[in-house]
Coordinates of C-alpha atoms and ligand atoms in Angstrom, one line a residue:
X1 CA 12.4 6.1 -13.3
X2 CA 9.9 3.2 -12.2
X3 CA 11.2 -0.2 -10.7
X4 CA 11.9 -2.3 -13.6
X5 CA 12.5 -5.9 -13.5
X6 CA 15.7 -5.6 -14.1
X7 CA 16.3 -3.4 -11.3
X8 CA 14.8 -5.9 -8.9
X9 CA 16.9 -8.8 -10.7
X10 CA 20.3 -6.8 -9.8
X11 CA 19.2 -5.8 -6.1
X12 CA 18.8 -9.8 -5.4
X13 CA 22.7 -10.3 -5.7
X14 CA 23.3 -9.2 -2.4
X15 CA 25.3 -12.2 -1.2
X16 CA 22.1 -13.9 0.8
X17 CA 22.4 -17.0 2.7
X18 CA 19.5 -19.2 1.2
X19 CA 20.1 -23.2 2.2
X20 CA 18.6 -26.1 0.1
X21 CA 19.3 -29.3 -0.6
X22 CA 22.5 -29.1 0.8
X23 CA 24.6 -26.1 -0.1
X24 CA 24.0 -22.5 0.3
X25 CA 22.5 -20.9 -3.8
X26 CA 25.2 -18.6 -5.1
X27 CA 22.2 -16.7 -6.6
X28 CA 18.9 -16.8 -7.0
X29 CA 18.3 -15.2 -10.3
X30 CA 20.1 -17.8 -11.9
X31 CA 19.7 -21.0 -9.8
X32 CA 17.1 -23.8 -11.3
X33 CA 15.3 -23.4 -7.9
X34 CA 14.2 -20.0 -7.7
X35 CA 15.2 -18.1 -11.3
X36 CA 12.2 -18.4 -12.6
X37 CA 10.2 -17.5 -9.9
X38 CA 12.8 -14.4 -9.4
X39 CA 11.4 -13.5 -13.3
X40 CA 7.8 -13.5 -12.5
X41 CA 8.7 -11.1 -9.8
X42 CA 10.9 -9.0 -12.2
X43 CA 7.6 -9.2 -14.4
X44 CA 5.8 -7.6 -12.5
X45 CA 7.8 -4.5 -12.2
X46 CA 8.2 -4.6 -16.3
X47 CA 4.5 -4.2 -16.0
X48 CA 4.4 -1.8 -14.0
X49 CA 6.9 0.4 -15.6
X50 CA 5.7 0.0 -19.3
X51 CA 4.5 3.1 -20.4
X52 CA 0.7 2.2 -20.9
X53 CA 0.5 0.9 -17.4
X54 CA 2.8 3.6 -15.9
X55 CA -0.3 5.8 -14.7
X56 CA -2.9 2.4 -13.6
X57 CA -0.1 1.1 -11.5
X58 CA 2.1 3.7 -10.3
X59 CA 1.7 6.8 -8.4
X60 CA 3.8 10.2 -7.7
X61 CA 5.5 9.9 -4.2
X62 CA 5.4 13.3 -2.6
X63 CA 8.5 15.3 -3.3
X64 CA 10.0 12.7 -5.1
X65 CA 7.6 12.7 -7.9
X66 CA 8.7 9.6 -8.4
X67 CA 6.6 6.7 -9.6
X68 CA 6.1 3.8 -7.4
X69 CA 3.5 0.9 -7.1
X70 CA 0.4 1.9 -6.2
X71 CA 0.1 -0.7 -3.3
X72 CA 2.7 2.1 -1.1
X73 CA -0.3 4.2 -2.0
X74 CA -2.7 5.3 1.1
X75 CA -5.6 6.3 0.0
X76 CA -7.6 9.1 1.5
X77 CA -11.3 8.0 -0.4
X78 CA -13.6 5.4 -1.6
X79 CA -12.5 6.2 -5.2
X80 CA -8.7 6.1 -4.6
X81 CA -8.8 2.5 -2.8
X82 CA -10.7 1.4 -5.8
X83 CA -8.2 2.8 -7.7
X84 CA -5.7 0.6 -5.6
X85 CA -7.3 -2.5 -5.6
X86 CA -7.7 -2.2 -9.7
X87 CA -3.7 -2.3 -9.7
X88 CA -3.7 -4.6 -7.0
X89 CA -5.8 -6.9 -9.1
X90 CA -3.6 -6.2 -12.4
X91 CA -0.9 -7.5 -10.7
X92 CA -2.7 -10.2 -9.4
X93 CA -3.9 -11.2 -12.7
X94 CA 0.0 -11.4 -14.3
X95 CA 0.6 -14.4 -11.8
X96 CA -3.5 -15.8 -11.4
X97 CA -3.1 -15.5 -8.2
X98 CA -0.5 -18.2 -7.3
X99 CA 1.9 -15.9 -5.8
X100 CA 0.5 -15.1 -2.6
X101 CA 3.3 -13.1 -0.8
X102 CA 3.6 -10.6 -4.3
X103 CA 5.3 -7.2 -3.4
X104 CA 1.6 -5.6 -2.6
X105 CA 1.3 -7.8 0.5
X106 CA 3.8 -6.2 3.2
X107 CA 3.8 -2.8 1.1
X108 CA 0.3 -2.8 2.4
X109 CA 1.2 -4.0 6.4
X110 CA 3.7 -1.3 6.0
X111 CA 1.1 1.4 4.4
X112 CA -0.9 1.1 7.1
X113 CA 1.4 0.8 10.0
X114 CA 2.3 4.3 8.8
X115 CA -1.4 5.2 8.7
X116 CA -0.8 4.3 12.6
X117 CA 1.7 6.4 13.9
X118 CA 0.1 7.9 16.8
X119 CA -0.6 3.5 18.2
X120 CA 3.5 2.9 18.5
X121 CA 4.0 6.8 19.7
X122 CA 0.8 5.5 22.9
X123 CA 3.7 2.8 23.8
X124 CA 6.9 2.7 25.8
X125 CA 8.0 0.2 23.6
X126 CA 6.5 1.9 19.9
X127 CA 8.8 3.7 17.9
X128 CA 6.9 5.8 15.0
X129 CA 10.1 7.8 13.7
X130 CA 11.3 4.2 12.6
X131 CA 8.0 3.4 11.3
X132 CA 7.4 6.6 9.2
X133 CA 11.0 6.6 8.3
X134 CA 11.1 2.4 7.1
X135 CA 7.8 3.3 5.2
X136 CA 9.1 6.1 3.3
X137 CA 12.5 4.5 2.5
X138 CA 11.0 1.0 1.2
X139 CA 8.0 2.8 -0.8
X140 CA 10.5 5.6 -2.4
X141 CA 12.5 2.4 -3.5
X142 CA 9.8 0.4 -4.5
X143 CA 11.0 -2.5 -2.4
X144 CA 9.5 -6.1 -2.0
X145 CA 9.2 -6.6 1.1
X146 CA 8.2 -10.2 2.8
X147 CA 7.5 -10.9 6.5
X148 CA 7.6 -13.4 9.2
X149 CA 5.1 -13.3 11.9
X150 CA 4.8 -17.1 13.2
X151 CA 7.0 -18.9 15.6
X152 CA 7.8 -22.7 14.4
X153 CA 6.1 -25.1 14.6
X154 CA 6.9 -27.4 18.1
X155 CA 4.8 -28.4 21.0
X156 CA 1.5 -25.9 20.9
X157 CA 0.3 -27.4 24.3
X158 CA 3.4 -25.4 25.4
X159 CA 4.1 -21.6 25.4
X160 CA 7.1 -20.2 23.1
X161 CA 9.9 -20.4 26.3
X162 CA 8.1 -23.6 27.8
X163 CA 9.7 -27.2 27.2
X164 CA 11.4 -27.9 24.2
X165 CA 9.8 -25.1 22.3
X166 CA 12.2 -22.9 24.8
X167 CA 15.4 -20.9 23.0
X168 CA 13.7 -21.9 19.1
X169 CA 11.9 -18.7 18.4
X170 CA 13.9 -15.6 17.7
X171 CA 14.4 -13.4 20.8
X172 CA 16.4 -10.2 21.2
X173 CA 19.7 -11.8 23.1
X174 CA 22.0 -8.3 23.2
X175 CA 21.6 -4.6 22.8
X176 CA 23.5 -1.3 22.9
X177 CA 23.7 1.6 21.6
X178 CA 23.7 0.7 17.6
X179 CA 20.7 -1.2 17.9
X180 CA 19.4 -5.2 19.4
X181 CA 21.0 -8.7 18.1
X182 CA 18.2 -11.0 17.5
X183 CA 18.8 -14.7 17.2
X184 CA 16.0 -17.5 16.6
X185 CA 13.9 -18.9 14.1
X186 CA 10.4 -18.0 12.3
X187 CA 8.4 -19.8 10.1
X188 CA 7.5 -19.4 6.9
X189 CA 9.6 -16.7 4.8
X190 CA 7.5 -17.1 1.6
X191 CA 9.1 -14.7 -1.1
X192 CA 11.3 -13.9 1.1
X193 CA 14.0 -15.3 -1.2
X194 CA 13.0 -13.7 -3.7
X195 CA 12.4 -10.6 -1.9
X196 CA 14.9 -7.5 -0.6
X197 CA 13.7 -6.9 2.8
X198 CA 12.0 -9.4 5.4
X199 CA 10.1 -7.8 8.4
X200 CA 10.7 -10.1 12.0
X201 CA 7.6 -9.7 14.1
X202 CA 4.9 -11.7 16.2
X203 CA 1.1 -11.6 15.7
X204 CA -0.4 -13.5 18.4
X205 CA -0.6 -12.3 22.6
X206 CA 2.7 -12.3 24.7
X207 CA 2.5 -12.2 28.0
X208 CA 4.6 -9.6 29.8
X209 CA 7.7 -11.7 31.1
X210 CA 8.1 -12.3 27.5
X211 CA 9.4 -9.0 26.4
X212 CA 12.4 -10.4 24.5
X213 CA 9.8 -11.9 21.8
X214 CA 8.2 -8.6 21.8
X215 CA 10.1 -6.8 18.8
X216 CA 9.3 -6.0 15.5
X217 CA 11.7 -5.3 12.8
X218 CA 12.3 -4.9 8.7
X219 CA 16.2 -6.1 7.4
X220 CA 17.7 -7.0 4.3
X221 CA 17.3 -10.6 3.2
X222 CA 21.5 -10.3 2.5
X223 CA 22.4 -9.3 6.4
X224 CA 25.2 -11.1 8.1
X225 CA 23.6 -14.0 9.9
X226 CA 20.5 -14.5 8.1
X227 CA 19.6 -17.5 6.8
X228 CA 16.9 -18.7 4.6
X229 CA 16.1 -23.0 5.1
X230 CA 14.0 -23.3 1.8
X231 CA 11.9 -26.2 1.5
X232 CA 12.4 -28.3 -1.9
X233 CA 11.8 -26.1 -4.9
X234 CA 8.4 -27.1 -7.0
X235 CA 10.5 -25.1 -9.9
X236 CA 13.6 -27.3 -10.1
X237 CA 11.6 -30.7 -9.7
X238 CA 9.3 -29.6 -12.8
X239 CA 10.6 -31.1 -15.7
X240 CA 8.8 -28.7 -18.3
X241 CA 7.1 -25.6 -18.9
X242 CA 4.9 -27.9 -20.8
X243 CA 4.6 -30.6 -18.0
X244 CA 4.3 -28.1 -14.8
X245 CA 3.2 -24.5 -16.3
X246 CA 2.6 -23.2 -12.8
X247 CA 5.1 -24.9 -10.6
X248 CA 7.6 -23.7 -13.5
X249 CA 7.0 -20.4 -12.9
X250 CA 5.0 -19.4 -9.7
X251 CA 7.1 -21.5 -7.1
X252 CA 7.3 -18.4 -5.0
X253 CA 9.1 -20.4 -2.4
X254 CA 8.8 -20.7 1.7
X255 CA 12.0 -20.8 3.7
X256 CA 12.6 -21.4 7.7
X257 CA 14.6 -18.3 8.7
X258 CA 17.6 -18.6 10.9
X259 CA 19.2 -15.5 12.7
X260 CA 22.0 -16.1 13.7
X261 CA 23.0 -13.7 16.0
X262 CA 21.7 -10.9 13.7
X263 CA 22.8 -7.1 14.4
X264 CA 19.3 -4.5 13.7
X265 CA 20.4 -0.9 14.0
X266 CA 17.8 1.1 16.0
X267 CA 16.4 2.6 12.7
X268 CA 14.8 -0.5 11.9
X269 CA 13.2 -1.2 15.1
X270 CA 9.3 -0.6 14.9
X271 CA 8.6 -2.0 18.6
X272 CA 11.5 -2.7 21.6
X273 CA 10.4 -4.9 24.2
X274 CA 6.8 -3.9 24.7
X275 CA 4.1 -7.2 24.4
X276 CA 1.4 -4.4 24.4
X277 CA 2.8 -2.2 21.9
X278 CA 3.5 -5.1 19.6
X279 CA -0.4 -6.5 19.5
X280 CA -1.7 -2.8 18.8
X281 CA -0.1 -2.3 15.8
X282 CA -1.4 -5.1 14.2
X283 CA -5.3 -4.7 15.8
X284 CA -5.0 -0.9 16.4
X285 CA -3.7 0.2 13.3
X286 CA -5.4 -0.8 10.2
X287 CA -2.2 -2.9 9.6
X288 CA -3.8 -6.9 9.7
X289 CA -6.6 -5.9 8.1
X290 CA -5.3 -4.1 4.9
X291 CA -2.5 -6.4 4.4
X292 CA -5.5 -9.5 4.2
X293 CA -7.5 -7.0 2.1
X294 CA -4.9 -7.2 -0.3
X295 CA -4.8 -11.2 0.1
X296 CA -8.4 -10.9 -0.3
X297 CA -8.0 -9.4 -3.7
X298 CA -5.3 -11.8 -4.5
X299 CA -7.9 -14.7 -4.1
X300 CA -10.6 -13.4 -6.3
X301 CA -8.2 -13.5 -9.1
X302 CA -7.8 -16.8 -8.5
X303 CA -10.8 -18.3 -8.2
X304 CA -11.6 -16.5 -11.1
X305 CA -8.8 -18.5 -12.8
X306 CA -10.3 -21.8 -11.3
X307 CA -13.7 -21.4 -12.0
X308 CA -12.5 -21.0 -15.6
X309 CA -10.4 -24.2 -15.4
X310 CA -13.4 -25.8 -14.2
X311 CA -15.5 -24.6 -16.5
X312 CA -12.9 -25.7 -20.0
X313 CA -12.9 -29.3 -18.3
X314 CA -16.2 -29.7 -18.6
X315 CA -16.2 -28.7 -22.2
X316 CA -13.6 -30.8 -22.7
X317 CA -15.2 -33.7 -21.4
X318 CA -18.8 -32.7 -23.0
X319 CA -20.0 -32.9 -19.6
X320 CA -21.6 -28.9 -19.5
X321 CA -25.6 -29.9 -20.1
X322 CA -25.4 -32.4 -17.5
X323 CA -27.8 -31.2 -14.4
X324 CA -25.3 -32.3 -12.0
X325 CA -22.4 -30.7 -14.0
X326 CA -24.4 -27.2 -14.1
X327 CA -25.0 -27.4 -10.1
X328 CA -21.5 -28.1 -9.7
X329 CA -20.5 -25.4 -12.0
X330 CA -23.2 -23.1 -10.8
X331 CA -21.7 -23.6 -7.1
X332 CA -18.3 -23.0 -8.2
X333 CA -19.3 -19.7 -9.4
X334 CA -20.9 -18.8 -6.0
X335 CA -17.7 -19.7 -4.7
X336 CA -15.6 -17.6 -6.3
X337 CA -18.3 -14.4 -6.8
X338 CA -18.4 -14.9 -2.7
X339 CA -15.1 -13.9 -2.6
X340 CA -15.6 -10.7 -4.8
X341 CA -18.4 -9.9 -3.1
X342 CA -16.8 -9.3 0.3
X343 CA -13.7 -7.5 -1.9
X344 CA -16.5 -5.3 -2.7
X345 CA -18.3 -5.3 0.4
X346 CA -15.0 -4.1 2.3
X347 CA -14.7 -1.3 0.0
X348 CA -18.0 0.3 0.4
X349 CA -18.2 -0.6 3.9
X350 CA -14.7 1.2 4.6
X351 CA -14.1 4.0 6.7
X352 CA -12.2 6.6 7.9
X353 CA -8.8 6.4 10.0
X354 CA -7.4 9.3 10.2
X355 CA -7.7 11.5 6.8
X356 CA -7.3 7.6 5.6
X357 CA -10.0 5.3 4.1
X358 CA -9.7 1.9 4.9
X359 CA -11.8 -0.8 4.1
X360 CA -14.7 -2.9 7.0
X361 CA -12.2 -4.9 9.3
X362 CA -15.2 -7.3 10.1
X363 CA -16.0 -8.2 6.4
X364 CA -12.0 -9.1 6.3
X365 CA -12.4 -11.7 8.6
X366 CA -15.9 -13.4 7.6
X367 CA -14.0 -13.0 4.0
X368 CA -11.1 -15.2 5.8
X369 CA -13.4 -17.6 7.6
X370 CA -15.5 -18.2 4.2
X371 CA -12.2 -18.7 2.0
X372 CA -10.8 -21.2 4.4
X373 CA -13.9 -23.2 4.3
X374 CA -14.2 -22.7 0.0
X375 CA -10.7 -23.3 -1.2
X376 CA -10.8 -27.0 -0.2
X377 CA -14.1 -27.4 -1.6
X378 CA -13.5 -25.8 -5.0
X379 CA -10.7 -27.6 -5.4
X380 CA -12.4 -31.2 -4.7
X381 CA -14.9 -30.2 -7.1
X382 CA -12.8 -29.4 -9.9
X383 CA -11.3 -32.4 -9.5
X384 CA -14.5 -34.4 -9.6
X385 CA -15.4 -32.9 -13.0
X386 CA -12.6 -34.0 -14.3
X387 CA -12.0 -37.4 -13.8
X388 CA -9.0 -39.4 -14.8
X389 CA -8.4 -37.0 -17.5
X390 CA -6.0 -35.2 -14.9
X391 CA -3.8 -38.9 -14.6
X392 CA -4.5 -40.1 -18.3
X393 CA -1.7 -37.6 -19.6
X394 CA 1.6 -38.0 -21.5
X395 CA 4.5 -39.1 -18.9
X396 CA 6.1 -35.5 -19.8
X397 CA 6.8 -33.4 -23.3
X398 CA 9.4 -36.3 -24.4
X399 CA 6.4 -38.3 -24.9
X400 CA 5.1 -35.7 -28.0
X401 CA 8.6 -35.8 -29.7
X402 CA 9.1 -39.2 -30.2
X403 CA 6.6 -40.2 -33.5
X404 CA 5.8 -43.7 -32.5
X405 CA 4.9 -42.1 -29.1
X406 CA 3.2 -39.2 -30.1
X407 CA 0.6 -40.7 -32.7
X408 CA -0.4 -43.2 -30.1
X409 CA -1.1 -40.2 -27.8
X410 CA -3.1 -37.8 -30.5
X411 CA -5.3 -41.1 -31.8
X412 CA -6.3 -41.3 -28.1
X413 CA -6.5 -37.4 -26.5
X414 CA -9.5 -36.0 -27.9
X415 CA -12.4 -34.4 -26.2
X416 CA -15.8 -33.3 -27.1
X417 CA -13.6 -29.2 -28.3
X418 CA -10.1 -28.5 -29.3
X419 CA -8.1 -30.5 -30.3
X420 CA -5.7 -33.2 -28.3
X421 CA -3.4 -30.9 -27.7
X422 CA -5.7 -28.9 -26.5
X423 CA -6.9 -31.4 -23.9
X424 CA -3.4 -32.6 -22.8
X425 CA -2.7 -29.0 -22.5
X426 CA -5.6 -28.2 -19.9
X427 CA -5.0 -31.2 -18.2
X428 CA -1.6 -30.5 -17.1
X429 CA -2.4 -27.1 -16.4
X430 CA -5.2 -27.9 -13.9
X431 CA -3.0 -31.3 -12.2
X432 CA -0.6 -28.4 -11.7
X433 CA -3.2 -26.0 -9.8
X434 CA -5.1 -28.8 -7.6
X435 CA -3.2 -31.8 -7.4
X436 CA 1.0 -31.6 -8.2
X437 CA 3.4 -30.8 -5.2
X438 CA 2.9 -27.2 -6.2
X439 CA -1.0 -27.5 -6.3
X440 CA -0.9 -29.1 -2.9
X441 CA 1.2 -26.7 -1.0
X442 CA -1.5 -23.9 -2.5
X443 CA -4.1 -25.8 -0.8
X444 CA -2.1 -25.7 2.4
X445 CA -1.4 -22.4 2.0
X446 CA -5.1 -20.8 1.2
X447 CA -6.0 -22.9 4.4
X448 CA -3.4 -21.5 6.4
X449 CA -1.8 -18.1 5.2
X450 CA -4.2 -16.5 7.8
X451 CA -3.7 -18.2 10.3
X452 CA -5.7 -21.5 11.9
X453 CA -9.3 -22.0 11.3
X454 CA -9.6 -21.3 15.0
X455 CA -7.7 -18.0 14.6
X456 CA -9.6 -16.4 12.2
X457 CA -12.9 -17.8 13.9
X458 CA -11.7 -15.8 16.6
X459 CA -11.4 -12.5 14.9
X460 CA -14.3 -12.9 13.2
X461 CA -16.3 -13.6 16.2
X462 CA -14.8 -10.5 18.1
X463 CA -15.1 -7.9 15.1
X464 CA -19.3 -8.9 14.7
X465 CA -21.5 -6.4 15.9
X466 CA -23.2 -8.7 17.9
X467 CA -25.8 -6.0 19.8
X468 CA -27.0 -5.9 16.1
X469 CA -27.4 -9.2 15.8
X470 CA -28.9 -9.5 19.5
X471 CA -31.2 -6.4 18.7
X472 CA -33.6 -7.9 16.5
X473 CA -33.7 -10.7 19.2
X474 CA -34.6 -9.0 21.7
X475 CA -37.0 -7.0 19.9
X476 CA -38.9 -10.0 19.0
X477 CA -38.7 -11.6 23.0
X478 CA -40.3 -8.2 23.6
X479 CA -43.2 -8.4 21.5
X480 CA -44.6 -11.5 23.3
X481 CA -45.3 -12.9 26.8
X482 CA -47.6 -15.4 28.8
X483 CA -51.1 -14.4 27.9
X484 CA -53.0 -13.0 30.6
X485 CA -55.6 -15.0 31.7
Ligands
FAD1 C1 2.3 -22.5 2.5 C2 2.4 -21.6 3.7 C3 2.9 -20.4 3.6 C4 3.1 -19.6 4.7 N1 3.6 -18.3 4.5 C5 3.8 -17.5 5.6 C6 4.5 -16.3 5.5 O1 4.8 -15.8 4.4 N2 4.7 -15.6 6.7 C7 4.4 -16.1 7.9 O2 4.7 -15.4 8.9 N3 3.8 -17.3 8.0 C8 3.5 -18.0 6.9 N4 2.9 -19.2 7.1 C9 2.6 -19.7 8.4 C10 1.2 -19.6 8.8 O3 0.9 -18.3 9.2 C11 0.9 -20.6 9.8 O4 0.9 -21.9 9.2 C12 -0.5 -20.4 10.5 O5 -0.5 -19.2 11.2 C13 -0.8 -21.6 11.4 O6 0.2 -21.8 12.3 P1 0.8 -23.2 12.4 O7 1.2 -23.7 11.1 O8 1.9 -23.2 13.4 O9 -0.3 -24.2 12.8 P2 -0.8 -24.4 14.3 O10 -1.1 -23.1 15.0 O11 0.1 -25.4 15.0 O12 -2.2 -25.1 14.0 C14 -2.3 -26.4 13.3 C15 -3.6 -27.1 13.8 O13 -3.4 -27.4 15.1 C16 -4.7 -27.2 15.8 N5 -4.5 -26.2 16.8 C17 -3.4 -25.5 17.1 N6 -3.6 -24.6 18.1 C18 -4.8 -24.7 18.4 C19 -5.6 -24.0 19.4 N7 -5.1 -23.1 20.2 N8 -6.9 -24.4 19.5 C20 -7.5 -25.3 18.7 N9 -6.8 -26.0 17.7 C21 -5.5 -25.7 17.6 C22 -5.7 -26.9 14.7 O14 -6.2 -28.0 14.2 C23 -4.8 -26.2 13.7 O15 -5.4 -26.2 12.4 C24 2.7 -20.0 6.0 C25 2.1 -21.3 6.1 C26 1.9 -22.1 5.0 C27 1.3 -23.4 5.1

């Protein structure tokens, strides 16, 4: 049987400690913060499990036979990670995009840390039984898996144990021989309350004294000692459907995660105590890359979805024949068919690891630098086409169902097609994607779900071929000189 929604529904009453506004949820699939959120998720394993979609988003685990998403899928051709990405992007396309930490994001860090076996067996302080064994269990039970990889947010002139950043990040404080007691924070858990597993784990350097931050490791969002700090829910502080269509239903959440004192058993420990081990398997093993493919695929969908906001508010307005209008539009759709472009780009350009095919690590991160730069400005120029028209809306749906209220409003929404409705309709919709609490946060988070600007600067810079570049350089300095006199 495939993962339905259902299924995923049931496994989130496991007695988790998520925190907000006071008091701990006594569940998330039916708390006005997170429920409907929890549905989209359960959505998109009804999708997946309805029997015309069964064979584009599933695939046959080995021995099992049973079938699972096709982001556990590790595919061994150019072919099969198209076929990937095409379910990738159906998923994608359920949510437009807004739910950026979907099940197909760590399914994919984990697909490929299997793909790396051999990095954690180089290492001391690797352990690839664990990684095989996590890998099999979470894809032959479909799990949704979410991670933390950053430490808070404190001093950053300071290192993680300098000053008072010293004690805040989660360290391994105790061992023996069941397995290591981790206590600490990360930053930001986004799904993860909506999700069954979290992975705990670092992406940037350590230095070698640091060996109790070096440890990476998957557990249940319900263990004893866990505990989720949400930020304030987008979904509870919507008052409508009508009024908030995306904050209603895509507020996958970020949380603050607190271990305290949390028990792993060995099983689920991917790296012990090994700063070196612990940077390989991210840059080593095709594990940062694939898992920001899969982002990468994420955001085409939604610029898609922008550009085509963009596009209906300039209709709206009657704006479309104006020269400026058409540059504006005409560079929105460079945008967004940028992004695609390196999608595809990174698919052609793949090669092999292993018996695997994985797609071009260095058109990941020029695909990360460009996005950073583009989000902001799509979104700015969206909201230039459209004006006041995003603030000139009914106060919320109450407005509509009160006659006296609701004539003044249809003699004064119109727009050069639909009809008011229409208009009041696409406003709210687009406040919701660039400009509400919810649209905000997604500009925070397309500018920083991969890291700083200076981060991914970084990778990009040390992934180019830069001989290449130099080549042609010095092939030209060779083919002049002082003339002879
Ligand atoms: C909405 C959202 C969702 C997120 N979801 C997740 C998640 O699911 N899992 C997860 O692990 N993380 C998540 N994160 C965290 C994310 O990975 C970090 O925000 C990101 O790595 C940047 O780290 P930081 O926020 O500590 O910013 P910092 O590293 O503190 O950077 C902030 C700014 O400080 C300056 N700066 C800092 N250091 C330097 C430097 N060395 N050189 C030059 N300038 C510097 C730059 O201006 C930089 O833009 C999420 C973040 C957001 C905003």
């Amino acid at each position: 049987m495939t993962k339905s929604g259902a299924d995923h529904l049931n496994s989130l009453d496991d007695g988790r400690c998520v925190l907000i506004d006071g008091a701990q949820v006594p569940c998330v699939t039916t708390d006005p913060g997170f429920r409907n959120a929890a549905r989209s998720v359960a959505s998109l394993y009804d999708f997946q499990s309805a029997p015309e979609n069964v064979e584009r988003m599933t695939f046959a685990v080995p021995g099992t036979g049973r079938r699972v998403n096709r982001a556990w899928q590790l595919p061994t051709s150019y072919a099969e990670l198209v076929q990937r990405r095409e379910a990738l992007v159906a998923w994608a396309e359920l949510h437009h995009g807004f739910m950026g930490r979907s099940p197909d994001h760590v399914a994919s860090t984990l697909g490929a840390m299997f793909m790396g076996q051999h990095i954690y067996a180089a290492h001391a302080g690797g352990r690839p039984n664990a990684v095989r064994d996590y890998y099999e269990y979470a894809r032959d039970n479909d799990l949704y898996v979410t991670y933390v990889v950053i430490d808070p947010q404190g001093d950053r002139s300071k290192s993680t144990t300098q000053g008072a950043n010293a004690g805040v990040a989660v360290a391994i404080v105790d061992e023996d021989s069941e397995g290591i007691t981790i206590r600490g924070a990360k930053m930001l858990g986004t799904g993860a309350a909506l999700s069954n597993e979290l992975m705990v784990t670092t992406l940037r350097p350590l230095n070698p004294e640091d060996s109790h931050l070096a440890f990476t490791v998957v557990v249940p969002i319900g263990l004893k000692g866990l505990k989720l700090l949400s930020r304030r829910s987008y979904e509870q502080s919507a008052t409508s459907e009508f009024d908030y269509p995306l904050s209603s239903r895509y507020d996958e959440n970020d949380a603050l995660i607190y271990f305290d004192d949390c028990k792993v058993p060995w099983e689920r420990v991917f790296v012990h105590r090994d700063p070196i081990a612990q940077l390989a398997q991210w840059h080593e093993t095709p594990a940062h890359s694939y898992q920001n493919y899969q982002s990468a695929i994420r955001l085409m969908v939604k610029l898609r979805f922008l550009l085509g906001l963009a596009r209906r508010i300039a209709e709206t307005n009657g704006t479309t024949a104006f020269p400026s209008v058409m540059q504006t539009l005409g560079e929105l759709a460079a945008d967004a068919a940028m992004i695609e472009a390196f999608v595809f780009g990174m698919e052609a350009k793949g090669q092999q690891y292993g018996p695997y095919f994985v797609p071009d690590r260095g058109l990941l991160y020029a695909a990360q630098v460009q996005a950073q730069r583009l989000y902001p400005r799509m979104v700015t120029a969206i909201r230039e086409l459209a004006g006041g028209g995003l603030i000139m809306l009914p106060s919320s749906v109450a407005d509509l169902v009160n006659p006296d209220i609701a004539r003044l409003i249809w003699r004064t929404q119109h727009g050069a097609i639909g009809s008011g409705m229409d208009r009041v309709k696409l406003m709210k919709l687009a406040w919701d994607a660039l400009g509400s609490e919810f649209g905000s946060r997604h500009l925070q988070y397309e500018m920083f779900y991969s890291g700083p600007r200076t981060t991914t600067a970084g990778m990009a810079h040390r992934t180019c071929n830069w001989s290449a570049a130099e080549a042609g350089v010095d092939a030209m300095l060779a083919g002049f000189d002082v003339p002879t006199l």
